[in-house]
Amino acid sequence: MVRFASGLEYRWEREGFWRPRYFWAAEDRKPLLTFRTVLGFGRCSEMIVDPAARALAELPVLVLLGGYVMAMMSAQTHAS
């Protein structure tokens, strides 16, 4: 969970088993910014921004944090 100075809170959630997707969600648990690993030779992630999230002032921070978490998970997976 990340809490901003404005008081808004967003949770990092996971959904799915075989091809999980990770997302930032507000209190209603509706995905605002979704990340998932793209199958292939490299370490790639796909990001989908919900139209409702485009107006959020916190969107750039959520994008950076989500990208960082996905990169760390990928590095940990490939290090094993």
Short mmCIF file of N, CA, C and O in Angstrom, two decimals, residues 19 35-47 70-71 74 78:
data_model
loop_
_atom_site.label_atom_id
_atom_site.label_comp_id
_atom_site.label_asym_id
_atom_site.label_seq_id
_atom_site.Cartn_x
_atom_site.Cartn_y
_atom_site.Cartn_z
N ARG A 19 -0.96 -16.79 -15.31
CA ARG A 19 -0.43 -15.53 -15.87
C ARG A 19 -0.96 -14.40 -15.01
O ARG A 19 -1.90 -13.71 -15.37
N PHE A 35 -0.24 -4.23 -14.62
CA PHE A 35 1.03 -4.71 -15.16
C PHE A 35 0.94 -6.22 -15.29
O PHE A 35 0.38 -6.89 -14.43
N ARG A 36 1.53 -6.75 -16.35
CA ARG A 36 1.67 -8.20 -16.46
C ARG A 36 2.90 -8.49 -17.30
O ARG A 36 3.31 -7.71 -18.16
N THR A 37 3.49 -9.63 -17.03
CA THR A 37 4.69 -10.05 -17.75
C THR A 37 4.31 -10.54 -19.13
O THR A 37 3.35 -11.30 -19.28
N VAL A 38 5.06 -10.11 -20.12
CA VAL A 38 4.84 -10.54 -21.49
C VAL A 38 5.77 -11.71 -21.76
O VAL A 38 6.97 -11.64 -21.47
N LEU A 39 5.21 -12.80 -22.26
CA LEU A 39 6.03 -13.98 -22.54
C LEU A 39 6.91 -13.72 -23.74
O LEU A 39 6.48 -13.15 -24.73
N GLY A 40 8.14 -14.13 -23.63
CA GLY A 40 9.08 -13.94 -24.73
C GLY A 40 10.50 -14.17 -24.25
O GLY A 40 10.74 -14.74 -23.18
N PHE A 41 11.46 -13.72 -25.02
CA PHE A 41 12.86 -13.95 -24.70
C PHE A 41 13.42 -12.95 -23.70
O PHE A 41 14.38 -13.22 -23.01
N GLY A 42 12.86 -11.77 -23.64
CA GLY A 42 13.37 -10.75 -22.73
C GLY A 42 12.55 -10.61 -21.49
O GLY A 42 11.59 -11.35 -21.25
N ARG A 43 12.92 -9.68 -20.69
CA ARG A 43 12.19 -9.37 -19.47
C ARG A 43 11.31 -8.16 -19.75
O ARG A 43 11.73 -7.02 -19.58
N CYS A 44 10.11 -8.40 -20.19
CA CYS A 44 9.22 -7.32 -20.58
C CYS A 44 7.93 -7.37 -19.78
O CYS A 44 7.46 -8.44 -19.43
N SER A 45 7.39 -6.20 -19.55
CA SER A 45 6.09 -6.09 -18.89
C SER A 45 5.20 -5.19 -19.73
O SER A 45 5.68 -4.29 -20.40
N GLU A 46 3.93 -5.47 -19.66
CA GLU A 46 2.93 -4.65 -20.35
C GLU A 46 2.19 -3.85 -19.28
O GLU A 46 1.88 -4.37 -18.21
N MET A 47 1.91 -2.60 -19.58
CA MET A 47 1.18 -1.75 -18.65
C MET A 47 -0.09 -1.24 -19.33
O MET A 47 -0.03 -0.78 -20.47
N MET A 70 7.80 -4.51 -10.76
CA MET A 70 7.85 -5.54 -11.80
C MET A 70 9.28 -5.87 -12.18
O MET A 70 9.62 -7.04 -12.39
N ALA A 71 10.16 -4.87 -12.27
CA ALA A 71 11.56 -5.10 -12.60
C ALA A 71 12.25 -5.92 -11.52
O ALA A 71 13.03 -6.83 -11.80
N SER A 74 11.08 -9.54 -11.73
CA SER A 74 11.70 -10.20 -12.88
C SER A 74 13.15 -10.54 -12.58
O SER A 74 13.62 -11.64 -12.89
N HIS A 78 14.74 -14.36 -12.45
CA HIS A 78 15.83 -14.77 -13.33
C HIS A 78 17.13 -15.06 -12.56
O HIS A 78 18.02 -15.69 -13.09
#
